[in-house]
Coordinates of C-alpha atoms in Angstrom, one line a residue:
Chain A
M1 CA 15.8 26.6 13.2
F2 CA 17.5 30.0 12.1
K3 CA 15.0 32.9 10.9
D4 CA 13.5 34.0 14.0
V5 CA 16.7 33.4 15.8
L6 CA 16.9 35.3 19.4
H7 CA 19.9 37.3 19.9
T8 CA 21.6 35.2 22.3
T9 CA 22.1 31.3 22.0
I10 CA 23.5 29.0 24.9
F11 CA 24.6 25.9 24.5
C12 CA 25.0 23.8 27.9
G13 CA 24.7 20.2 29.0
N14 CA 26.8 17.4 30.4
L15 CA 30.6 16.4 30.2
G16 CA 30.9 15.4 26.5
S17 CA 27.0 15.7 25.3
G18 CA 28.5 17.2 22.2
K19 CA 27.7 21.0 23.2
T20 CA 31.1 22.2 21.1
E21 CA 29.8 20.3 17.9
V22 CA 26.2 21.6 17.9
A23 CA 27.6 25.1 18.8
I24 CA 30.3 25.1 15.9
N25 CA 27.9 24.0 13.3
F26 CA 24.6 26.0 14.8
S27 CA 27.0 29.2 14.3
L28 CA 28.0 28.1 10.6
S29 CA 24.4 27.3 9.7
L30 CA 23.4 31.0 11.8
K31 CA 26.1 33.0 9.9
K32 CA 23.5 32.2 6.1
Y33 CA 21.0 34.3 7.6
A34 CA 22.6 36.4 9.9
K35 CA 25.3 39.0 8.7
N36 CA 27.3 39.0 12.4
V37 CA 27.8 35.5 14.2
S38 CA 29.9 35.7 17.1
L39 CA 30.9 32.1 19.3
A40 CA 31.4 32.5 22.5
D41 CA 34.0 29.9 23.7
I42 CA 33.3 30.0 27.8
D43 CA 34.4 26.5 28.3
V44 CA 36.7 26.6 31.3
V45 CA 36.7 22.5 31.9
N46 CA 37.4 21.1 28.9
P47 CA 40.9 21.3 28.0
Y48 CA 41.6 20.4 24.7
F49 CA 38.4 19.5 22.4
R50 CA 37.1 23.4 22.4
S51 CA 35.7 25.8 19.7
R52 CA 38.8 28.0 20.2
M53 CA 40.7 24.3 19.0
I54 CA 39.6 26.3 15.6
R55 CA 39.4 29.2 15.7
H56 CA 41.1 30.0 12.7
Y57 CA 39.0 28.1 10.3
L58 CA 35.9 29.6 11.5
T59 CA 37.1 33.4 11.6
E60 CA 37.7 32.0 7.7
K61 CA 34.0 31.2 7.3
G62 CA 33.4 34.5 8.7
I63 CA 32.7 33.5 12.6
N64 CA 33.4 36.2 14.7
V65 CA 35.2 33.5 17.2
V66 CA 35.5 35.2 21.7
C67 CA 37.6 33.0 23.4
P68 CA 41.1 33.6 25.8
I69 CA 43.5 34.2 23.2
G70 CA 47.1 33.7 22.5
E71 CA 48.9 31.5 25.3
L72 CA 46.0 32.0 27.2
A73 CA 44.0 29.8 24.9
G74 CA 46.2 26.8 26.5
A75 CA 46.4 28.3 30.1
D76 CA 45.3 25.7 32.9
V77 CA 43.1 29.6 33.7
P78 CA 39.2 29.7 34.8
A79 CA 39.5 33.4 32.8
L80 CA 37.4 34.7 30.2
P81 CA 38.1 37.4 28.0
P82 CA 36.4 41.0 28.4
S83 CA 35.1 40.4 24.6
V84 CA 32.4 38.0 26.1
L85 CA 30.3 41.2 27.2
G86 CA 31.2 43.0 24.1
V87 CA 28.7 39.9 22.4
L88 CA 25.9 40.2 24.8
Q89 CA 25.9 43.8 24.5
N90 CA 25.7 44.1 21.2
P91 CA 22.2 44.6 19.5
E92 CA 23.4 44.2 16.0
V93 CA 25.1 40.4 16.1
K94 CA 23.9 36.9 17.0
G95 CA 25.6 35.1 20.0
V96 CA 26.3 31.5 20.6
F97 CA 28.1 30.6 23.8
D98 CA 29.3 27.5 23.8
V99 CA 29.8 26.8 27.7
G100 CA 31.6 24.1 29.3
G101 CA 30.4 21.1 30.3
D102 CA 28.2 20.0 33.7
D103 CA 27.4 22.4 37.1
I104 CA 31.1 23.8 36.8
G105 CA 31.3 24.8 33.3
A106 CA 28.0 26.3 33.7
T107 CA 29.0 28.3 36.8
A108 CA 31.0 30.4 34.5
L109 CA 27.8 30.7 32.5
G110 CA 25.9 32.7 36.2
R111 CA 28.6 35.4 35.6
F112 CA 26.7 37.0 32.7
K113 CA 23.3 36.4 34.4
P114 CA 23.0 40.0 34.2
Y115 CA 22.9 40.4 30.9
L116 CA 20.8 37.8 29.6
K117 CA 17.2 39.5 30.1
E118 CA 14.2 37.5 29.3
G119 CA 12.8 36.5 26.0
S120 CA 15.9 37.9 24.6
Y121 CA 18.0 34.2 24.7
N122 CA 18.0 30.3 24.0
L123 CA 19.3 28.1 26.9
Y124 CA 19.9 25.2 25.0
F125 CA 20.6 21.8 27.0
V126 CA 22.1 19.3 25.0
V127 CA 21.4 16.3 25.7
N128 CA 23.6 12.2 24.9
T129 CA 21.6 9.1 25.7
R130 CA 24.3 7.6 25.5
R131 CA 26.4 8.9 27.8
P132 CA 26.4 7.5 30.8
F133 CA 25.0 9.7 33.1
T134 CA 22.2 11.1 30.8
K135 CA 21.0 7.9 28.9
D136 CA 17.7 8.2 31.2
T137 CA 14.8 10.5 31.9
D138 CA 16.1 11.0 35.6
G139 CA 19.8 11.2 34.7
I140 CA 18.4 14.3 32.0
L141 CA 16.1 15.8 35.0
K142 CA 19.3 15.9 37.7
Y143 CA 22.0 17.3 35.0
V144 CA 19.4 20.6 34.0
S145 CA 18.9 20.7 37.4
S146 CA 22.2 21.3 39.1
I147 CA 23.1 23.0 35.5
E148 CA 20.7 25.5 36.3
K149 CA 21.5 25.4 39.9
A150 CA 25.0 26.8 38.7
S151 CA 23.8 29.1 35.9
R152 CA 21.4 31.1 37.8
L153 CA 19.5 30.8 35.1
K154 CA 16.6 28.4 33.3
V155 CA 16.6 25.6 30.5
T156 CA 14.7 27.1 27.2
A157 CA 15.0 23.4 25.4
L158 CA 16.2 20.7 25.2
V159 CA 18.4 19.1 22.3
N160 CA 18.6 15.3 21.0
N161 CA 22.7 14.7 19.9
S162 CA 22.5 11.0 20.8
N163 CA 25.3 9.7 18.8
L164 CA 28.2 7.1 19.2
G165 CA 30.4 9.8 17.4
L166 CA 31.2 7.8 13.7
E167 CA 29.3 5.0 14.2
T168 CA 26.1 6.8 15.0
D169 CA 22.9 5.1 12.9
M170 CA 19.5 6.5 12.7
E171 CA 18.8 4.2 15.9
T172 CA 21.2 6.0 18.5
V173 CA 19.3 9.2 17.2
I174 CA 15.7 8.1 16.8
S175 CA 15.9 5.7 20.1
G176 CA 17.1 8.9 22.0
H177 CA 15.3 11.1 20.5
E178 CA 11.6 9.1 23.2
V179 CA 14.1 9.4 26.2
V180 CA 14.7 13.2 25.1
R181 CA 11.1 14.2 24.2
L182 CA 9.5 12.4 27.6
A183 CA 12.2 14.6 29.4
A184 CA 11.6 18.1 27.5
G185 CA 7.8 16.7 28.8
K186 CA 8.3 17.1 32.2
L187 CA 10.2 19.9 32.2
G188 CA 7.6 21.8 30.8
V189 CA 10.0 22.8 28.0
P190 CA 10.1 21.6 23.7
V191 CA 12.9 19.7 21.9
G192 CA 14.8 22.4 20.2
F193 CA 16.4 20.4 17.6
A194 CA 17.7 17.3 17.2
A195 CA 21.2 16.8 15.6
S196 CA 22.6 14.3 13.9
L197 CA 25.8 13.5 11.3
R198 CA 25.5 15.3 8.0
H199 CA 24.4 11.7 6.1
L200 CA 21.4 11.0 8.0
A201 CA 19.9 14.3 8.7
A202 CA 17.5 14.4 6.0
D203 CA 16.2 11.0 6.7
L204 CA 16.2 11.7 10.5
E205 CA 13.8 15.3 9.4
K206 CA 11.4 12.7 8.3
A207 CA 11.3 10.6 11.1
L208 CA 11.4 13.1 14.0
S209 CA 8.6 15.7 14.5
V210 CA 11.4 18.6 15.2
P211 CA 14.5 20.1 12.6
V212 CA 17.6 18.6 12.8
L213 CA 20.7 19.6 12.6
P214 CA 23.2 18.3 10.5
L215 CA 27.1 18.1 12.1
E216 CA 30.7 18.0 10.1
L217 CA 32.6 17.1 13.4
N218 CA 35.7 19.3 14.1
M219 CA 36.8 17.7 17.7
Q220 CA 38.1 14.7 15.9
P221 CA 42.0 13.3 17.1
P222 CA 44.0 13.9 13.8
W223 CA 44.4 10.0 12.6
S224 CA 40.1 9.7 12.6
Q225 CA 38.4 9.3 9.6
A226 CA 36.4 12.1 10.6
A227 CA 39.7 14.6 10.3
G228 CA 39.7 14.9 6.8
E229 CA 43.3 16.6 5.5
Q230 CA 42.4 20.2 5.4
A231 CA 40.8 19.4 9.2
K232 CA 44.0 17.7 10.2
E233 CA 45.8 20.8 9.3
R234 CA 43.5 23.3 11.3
L235 CA 43.4 21.3 14.4
S236 CA 45.2 22.6 17.2
I237 CA 44.9 21.0 21.0
P238 CA 45.1 23.0 23.0
G239 CA 45.9 26.3 21.5
E240 CA 46.2 27.3 18.2
R241 CA 50.0 26.1 17.1
F242 CA 49.5 22.8 17.8
F243 CA 50.2 21.1 13.9
K244 CA 52.1 24.0 12.5
Chain B
M1 CA 24.0 -4.5 25.6
A2 CA 24.1 -1.0 23.4
K3 CA 27.8 1.1 23.3
I4 CA 28.3 4.1 25.2
L5 CA 30.3 7.0 24.5
M6 CA 33.0 7.6 27.1
K7 CA 36.1 9.8 27.4
G8 CA 39.1 7.7 27.9
N9 CA 39.2 9.1 31.4
E10 CA 36.0 8.0 32.3
A11 CA 36.9 4.9 31.1
I12 CA 39.4 4.5 33.6
G13 CA 37.0 5.5 36.5
E14 CA 34.0 3.0 34.9
G15 CA 37.1 -0.1 34.2
A16 CA 38.2 0.0 38.0
V17 CA 34.7 0.7 39.2
R18 CA 34.2 -2.7 37.4
A19 CA 37.6 -4.0 38.4
G20 CA 36.6 -4.2 42.1
C21 CA 38.6 -1.2 43.0
R22 CA 36.9 0.8 45.9
Y23 CA 38.8 3.2 47.2
F24 CA 39.8 6.3 45.0
F25 CA 42.6 9.2 46.9
G26 CA 43.6 11.6 44.6
Y27 CA 44.5 15.0 43.6
P28 CA 43.0 16.8 40.5
I29 CA 45.3 18.0 37.5
T30 CA 44.8 18.5 33.6
P31 CA 44.9 16.3 31.6
Q32 CA 43.1 13.5 34.2
S33 CA 40.3 15.3 36.2
E34 CA 37.6 14.0 34.2
L35 CA 38.7 10.6 36.0
P36 CA 38.0 11.9 39.9
H37 CA 35.4 13.8 38.6
Y38 CA 34.0 10.4 37.4
L39 CA 34.1 8.8 40.3
A40 CA 33.5 11.4 42.6
K41 CA 30.0 10.5 41.6
R42 CA 30.5 6.7 40.2
L43 CA 32.5 5.3 43.9
P44 CA 29.6 6.3 46.7
E45 CA 27.1 5.0 44.2
A46 CA 29.0 1.2 44.2
D47 CA 29.6 1.5 48.2
G48 CA 32.9 2.9 47.4
V49 CA 35.3 5.7 48.8
Y50 CA 36.3 8.9 46.6
L51 CA 38.7 11.1 48.8
Q52 CA 40.3 14.2 47.2
S53 CA 43.6 14.2 49.4
E54 CA 45.3 17.6 50.1
S55 CA 48.4 16.8 47.8
E56 CA 49.3 14.1 45.8
T57 CA 52.2 12.8 48.6
S58 CA 49.5 12.5 51.2
A59 CA 46.8 10.6 48.2
I60 CA 49.8 8.2 47.3
N61 CA 50.8 7.2 51.3
M62 CA 46.5 7.0 51.3
V63 CA 46.7 4.4 48.4
Y64 CA 49.8 2.6 50.7
G65 CA 47.9 2.3 53.3
A66 CA 44.3 1.2 51.9
A67 CA 46.5 -1.1 50.0
G68 CA 48.1 -2.2 53.2
A69 CA 44.5 -2.7 54.6
G70 CA 44.2 -4.7 51.9
A71 CA 41.8 -2.8 49.9
R72 CA 42.2 -2.8 46.3
V73 CA 42.9 1.0 45.4
M74 CA 43.5 3.4 42.8
T75 CA 45.0 6.9 42.0
S76 CA 45.5 8.6 39.2
S77 CA 47.6 12.1 38.0
S78 CA 49.7 13.3 35.9
G79 CA 53.5 14.3 35.1
P80 CA 54.2 17.2 38.2
G81 CA 51.9 14.9 40.5
I82 CA 52.7 11.6 39.4
S83 CA 56.6 13.3 40.0
L84 CA 55.4 13.9 43.9
M85 CA 54.0 10.5 44.5
Q86 CA 57.6 8.7 43.6
E87 CA 58.8 8.0 47.3
G88 CA 55.3 7.0 47.7
I89 CA 55.5 3.5 44.7
S90 CA 59.0 3.2 46.0
Y91 CA 58.0 2.5 49.8
I92 CA 54.7 0.3 48.2
A93 CA 57.0 -1.6 45.5
G94 CA 59.2 -2.0 48.7
A95 CA 56.4 -3.2 51.0
E96 CA 54.9 -5.5 47.7
L97 CA 51.4 -4.4 47.8
P98 CA 48.9 -4.0 45.4
C99 CA 47.5 -1.2 43.8
V100 CA 47.1 1.0 40.4
I101 CA 48.5 4.4 39.4
V102 CA 47.2 6.4 36.9
N103 CA 49.6 9.0 34.9
M104 CA 47.8 10.8 31.9
M105 CA 51.1 12.4 30.9
R106 CA 51.8 16.0 29.4
G107 CA 54.2 18.4 28.1
G108 CA 57.2 18.5 30.7
P109 CA 59.5 18.9 32.3
G110 CA 58.8 21.4 35.1
L111 CA 55.1 22.6 35.2
G112 CA 55.3 22.3 31.5
N113 CA 51.9 22.6 29.8
I114 CA 48.9 20.5 29.5
A115 CA 48.4 19.5 26.4
P116 CA 49.2 15.6 25.5
A117 CA 52.8 14.1 25.7
Q118 CA 54.6 11.4 26.6
S119 CA 57.1 12.8 28.6
D120 CA 57.0 10.5 31.6
Y121 CA 58.0 7.0 29.9
L122 CA 61.7 6.8 31.3
Q123 CA 59.9 7.5 34.7
A124 CA 57.4 5.0 34.5
V125 CA 59.6 2.2 33.3
K126 CA 63.3 3.1 34.7
G127 CA 61.9 2.8 37.9
G128 CA 61.1 7.0 39.0
G129 CA 61.3 6.7 43.0
H130 CA 64.1 5.4 44.7
G131 CA 65.9 1.9 44.8
D132 CA 65.7 -1.6 42.9
Y133 CA 62.3 -1.9 41.5
R134 CA 60.0 -1.8 38.8
V135 CA 56.7 -1.1 38.1
I136 CA 54.5 -3.3 35.7
C137 CA 53.6 -0.5 33.0
F138 CA 49.7 -0.4 30.8
A139 CA 49.9 1.7 27.1
P140 CA 46.4 1.5 26.2
A141 CA 46.1 3.7 22.7
S142 CA 41.3 3.5 23.1
V143 CA 39.2 3.8 25.2
Q144 CA 37.9 0.5 24.9
E145 CA 41.4 -0.7 25.8
I146 CA 41.3 1.0 28.5
I147 CA 37.9 -0.3 29.9
D148 CA 39.7 -3.8 29.3
F149 CA 42.9 -3.2 30.5
M150 CA 41.5 -1.7 34.1
K151 CA 40.6 -5.0 35.2
D152 CA 44.1 -6.7 33.8
A153 CA 45.9 -3.8 35.9
F154 CA 44.5 -4.8 39.0
E155 CA 44.6 -8.6 38.9
L156 CA 48.8 -8.4 37.7
A157 CA 49.1 -6.4 41.2
D158 CA 48.0 -8.6 42.8
K159 CA 49.4 -11.4 41.5
Y160 CA 52.8 -10.3 41.4
F161 CA 52.3 -8.1 45.3
N162 CA 53.5 -4.7 42.9
P163 CA 52.0 -1.7 41.7
V164 CA 50.9 -1.1 38.1
M165 CA 50.8 1.7 36.3
L166 CA 48.6 2.3 33.6
L167 CA 50.7 5.1 31.3
A168 CA 48.7 6.9 28.2
D169 CA 49.1 10.7 27.1
G170 CA 46.5 13.4 27.9
I171 CA 44.1 12.7 23.7
L172 CA 43.6 9.1 25.2
G173 CA 42.3 10.7 28.6
Q174 CA 40.0 13.3 26.2
M175 CA 38.7 11.9 23.7
M176 CA 35.9 10.1 23.3
E177 CA 34.6 6.7 21.6
P178 CA 32.5 4.3 21.3
V179 CA 32.8 1.1 24.1
E180 CA 31.6 -1.8 24.9
L181 CA 30.9 -1.8 28.5
G182 CA 29.7 -5.5 28.9
E183 CA 27.8 -7.3 31.6
E184 CA 29.0 -6.1 35.2
E185 CA 30.2 -9.2 36.4
T186 CA 31.2 -9.9 40.2
V187 CA 34.6 -9.5 41.3
Q188 CA 36.6 -12.1 42.8
I189 CA 39.0 -10.3 44.9
P190 CA 42.2 -12.9 46.5
D191 CA 42.6 -13.4 49.9
R192 CA 44.4 -11.2 51.9
A193 CA 45.5 -13.0 54.5
W194 CA 48.5 -10.3 54.7
A195 CA 46.6 -7.6 54.7
A196 CA 46.7 -5.8 58.0
N197 CA 43.3 -5.4 59.2
G198 CA 43.3 -6.0 62.9
M199 CA 43.9 -9.8 64.8
R200 CA 41.2 -11.8 63.6
G201 CA 41.9 -14.0 65.9
R202 CA 45.5 -14.8 64.3
E203 CA 48.8 -15.4 66.8
K204 CA 50.6 -13.1 64.7
K205 CA 50.7 -9.3 63.7
N206 CA 50.5 -8.6 60.1
I207 CA 53.2 -5.8 59.4
I208 CA 53.2 -3.8 56.3
N209 CA 56.0 -3.0 56.0
S210 CA 59.7 -1.5 54.3
L211 CA 62.2 -0.6 56.1
Y212 CA 65.4 -3.0 56.3
I213 CA 67.8 -1.7 59.0
V214 CA 69.8 -4.6 58.3
P215 CA 71.6 -4.2 55.2
E216 CA 72.2 -8.3 55.2
D217 CA 68.2 -8.4 55.2
M218 CA 67.7 -5.7 52.6
E219 CA 70.1 -7.8 50.6
V220 CA 67.4 -10.6 50.9
H221 CA 64.5 -8.6 50.1
N222 CA 66.1 -7.2 46.5
H223 CA 67.4 -10.0 45.6
K224 CA 63.4 -11.7 46.2
L225 CA 62.2 -8.8 44.5
T226 CA 64.5 -9.5 41.5
K227 CA 63.2 -12.5 41.2
K228 CA 59.5 -11.6 40.9
Y229 CA 61.1 -9.0 38.2
A230 CA 62.4 -11.1 36.5
E231 CA 59.1 -13.7 36.4
I232 CA 56.8 -10.8 35.3
T233 CA 59.5 -10.2 32.2
E234 CA 59.5 -13.3 31.3
N235 CA 55.5 -14.6 31.5
E236 CA 54.0 -11.0 31.0
Q237 CA 54.9 -9.5 27.9
R238 CA 52.4 -8.0 26.0
W239 CA 52.1 -6.6 22.3
E240 CA 50.4 -6.0 19.6
E241 CA 51.7 -6.8 16.0
Y242 CA 50.4 -4.9 13.1
R243 CA 51.3 -5.9 9.7
V244 CA 55.0 -6.5 10.3
E245 CA 55.0 -10.2 8.4
D246 CA 57.3 -9.2 5.6
A247 CA 58.7 -5.9 6.9
E248 CA 61.1 -4.4 6.1
M249 CA 60.6 -1.0 8.0
V250 CA 59.1 -1.6 11.5
L251 CA 57.8 1.0 13.6
V252 CA 57.6 1.1 16.9
A253 CA 55.2 3.1 18.9
F254 CA 52.7 3.1 22.1
G255 CA 49.1 4.7 22.7
T256 CA 48.5 7.9 20.6
S257 CA 51.4 7.6 18.5
A258 CA 50.5 4.1 17.9
R259 CA 47.7 5.3 16.6
I260 CA 49.1 7.3 14.4
A261 CA 51.7 5.0 13.5
K262 CA 49.1 2.4 12.4
A263 CA 48.0 5.6 9.6
V264 CA 51.7 5.6 8.5
V265 CA 51.6 1.9 8.1
D266 CA 48.1 1.7 6.1
R267 CA 49.6 4.5 3.5
A268 CA 53.0 3.1 3.3
R269 CA 51.4 -0.7 2.2
D270 CA 49.0 1.5 0.1
E271 CA 52.3 2.6 -1.5
G272 CA 53.5 -1.3 -1.6
L273 CA 56.3 0.0 1.3
R274 CA 57.3 -2.9 3.4
V275 CA 56.2 -1.4 6.6
G276 CA 54.9 -2.7 10.1
L277 CA 54.3 -1.9 14.0
I278 CA 55.2 -3.4 16.9
R279 CA 53.1 -1.8 20.1
P280 CA 54.0 -2.2 22.8
I281 CA 51.0 -2.9 24.8
L282 CA 52.7 -3.2 28.1
V283 CA 56.1 -1.5 28.0
W284 CA 57.1 -2.8 31.5
P285 CA 58.1 -5.2 31.0
F286 CA 59.2 -4.4 27.6
P287 CA 57.9 -7.1 25.1
V288 CA 61.5 -8.1 23.7
K289 CA 60.5 -11.7 22.1
A290 CA 58.2 -9.0 20.0
F291 CA 61.5 -7.7 18.4
E292 CA 63.0 -11.1 17.6
K293 CA 60.0 -12.1 15.7
V294 CA 60.9 -9.8 13.2
I295 CA 64.5 -9.3 13.1
P296 CA 65.2 -11.6 10.6
H297 CA 63.0 -9.5 8.1
A298 CA 63.6 -6.1 9.5
E299 CA 65.9 -3.9 7.8
Q300 CA 65.6 -1.0 10.5
F301 CA 63.1 -0.2 13.2
L302 CA 61.9 3.4 13.7
T303 CA 60.3 4.6 17.1
V304 CA 57.6 7.2 17.3
E305 CA 57.0 9.0 19.9
M306 CA 55.4 12.3 21.9
N307 CA 59.1 12.9 23.6
M308 CA 62.9 13.8 23.0
G309 CA 63.2 9.9 22.1
Q310 CA 62.6 7.7 25.6
M311 CA 61.6 4.7 24.5
V312 CA 64.3 4.5 21.4
E313 CA 66.5 3.2 24.5
D314 CA 64.6 0.1 24.9
V315 CA 64.0 -0.6 21.4
R316 CA 67.9 -0.5 20.9
L317 CA 68.5 -2.5 23.7
A318 CA 65.6 -4.7 22.6
V319 CA 67.2 -5.0 18.7
A320 CA 70.5 -4.8 20.8
G321 CA 72.7 -3.7 17.4
R322 CA 71.5 -5.8 14.7
R323 CA 70.0 -3.3 13.0
P324 CA 69.7 0.8 12.8
V325 CA 67.0 2.3 15.1
H326 CA 66.3 5.8 13.8
F327 CA 63.5 8.2 16.2
T328 CA 61.5 10.6 15.2
G329 CA 58.7 12.4 17.5
R330 CA 57.0 15.9 19.2
P331 CA 58.0 17.2 22.3
G332 CA 56.3 19.7 24.2
G333 CA 52.8 18.6 23.7
M334 CA 52.9 18.3 19.9
L335 CA 51.3 15.6 17.9
P336 CA 53.3 13.6 15.7
V337 CA 51.7 14.4 12.2
A338 CA 50.7 10.9 10.3
S339 CA 52.4 12.5 6.9
D340 CA 55.5 14.1 8.4
V341 CA 56.2 10.4 9.7
F342 CA 55.8 8.9 6.5
Q343 CA 58.0 11.4 4.6
E344 CA 60.1 10.2 7.3
V345 CA 59.9 6.7 7.0
K346 CA 59.8 7.1 3.1
K347 CA 63.5 8.7 3.8
L348 CA 64.7 6.5 5.4
M349 CA 64.0 3.5 3.6
S350 CA 65.3 4.8 0.1
G351 CA 68.7 4.8 1.7
G352 CA 68.5 8.7 2.5
A353 CA 69.1 9.2 6.2
K354 CA 71.2 8.0 8.7

């Protein structure tokens, strides 16, 4: 999944499909294989649960987080910093893009089309089949089409991120995988990988014929069991100083 | 039926559709925009009408019109938008029409920010608009509760011919939790013989109005409304009690604050401290009955809010000077941290603070 990763990896999908968790965990794993990893948070849709919320934590882990900073991080304006272009133009960097949900979020991605040369990037469409609008093949195809139209880019692979948050079990991911596989077949693209809670990942990898990205959940409210003491301290919604 | 993962804002939309609501008028504002976004897709599927108005003032007046015509209707907004709607809400209360209004609160006053807060409690429960009126007000604390309460909200609105508000903060709107939707039921909406929807063979016109030019008539109407509010106060108090049976310290919190307060109660109990929680499910009418039950063993109360202390006034009225009532909270879109609240509980229980 990571050894021959392309210059740019983009995660888009339906609102609430788990793009941000996937993008964060993908970046952290990628860091083991690549010297310079930049995570670009270009989400202009979600007000709270975005990669920038844990910018300090990711920076400590050696990830360069590109996002609106300071008071702009929590401002309700669809503005992105010019440093996003730096990620795309620097050949020494592996870039990971966390795109906002739905076609509205993907519109922001379309602005970078001139910098995305064919073969230099993967555009993953993240699917959670437990979300109301992407529970079946038809729903997934509809969303893929609307996102391709808005971004003017073609989806290159699907990611099965079927989950119920902390209530996710093997069945959730496996039943979702069948739906995602069918949709990928109709689109003529592969299922790039699946993602799931860390404790399920190894067993899932045996059950599914694709790699499984283990997830540590970061986008959790502070009282959640998943948010350990350390996670609580690093949570900041929507700016950077939320829990100080 | 299999569970699905939903955002609170989407759950409001789905809950409304399942409660038979077919009309939505509103204007986008963070942090509630996923709700109109969801209904823009969902209502046409259910042969309903979704309309984005040109302002919140228009939206609430469209709600007024649709409710007057007998529709099951709702709108939603956040702080500043809800302020703009106050005139219309007062008209709807005066004309005694059923509707549901959602407020996904953010930091204020003024433009404030888009971070989660409980800054509009007083506006929601003390009137907000002009005139002598009350709005029934739900304060859900989970995405599942949102789904479950939407039906109750529309039913109470119909039962009492009164606007019902769903008051939550941005976190509840934005966070995702697994929910059980259950089978979609056929909703029976009570007959609307009073609706202004054409003569339909009647002799007399149905008129929807909140204008009472003659003071004597207005006074009669005010008394009628007040009697209704007293009835609601008597019949509809709803709350959750959590580990209060022998509690010496009773926390009081609603919505997201209650989720944090619950974590504090568990931690305190682990350390052998007798701490419990009263969580108002409706914040108007305020659950004063809950306090009578705990007064015999409760030595003090602590309200936890995401504001500078708004509900604490209602808690003090309920406790009526019999016990000290303290406040802790954070305003401005910041969340109280469980460990900080726990320190406050320990300090108060050891007699440390006044």
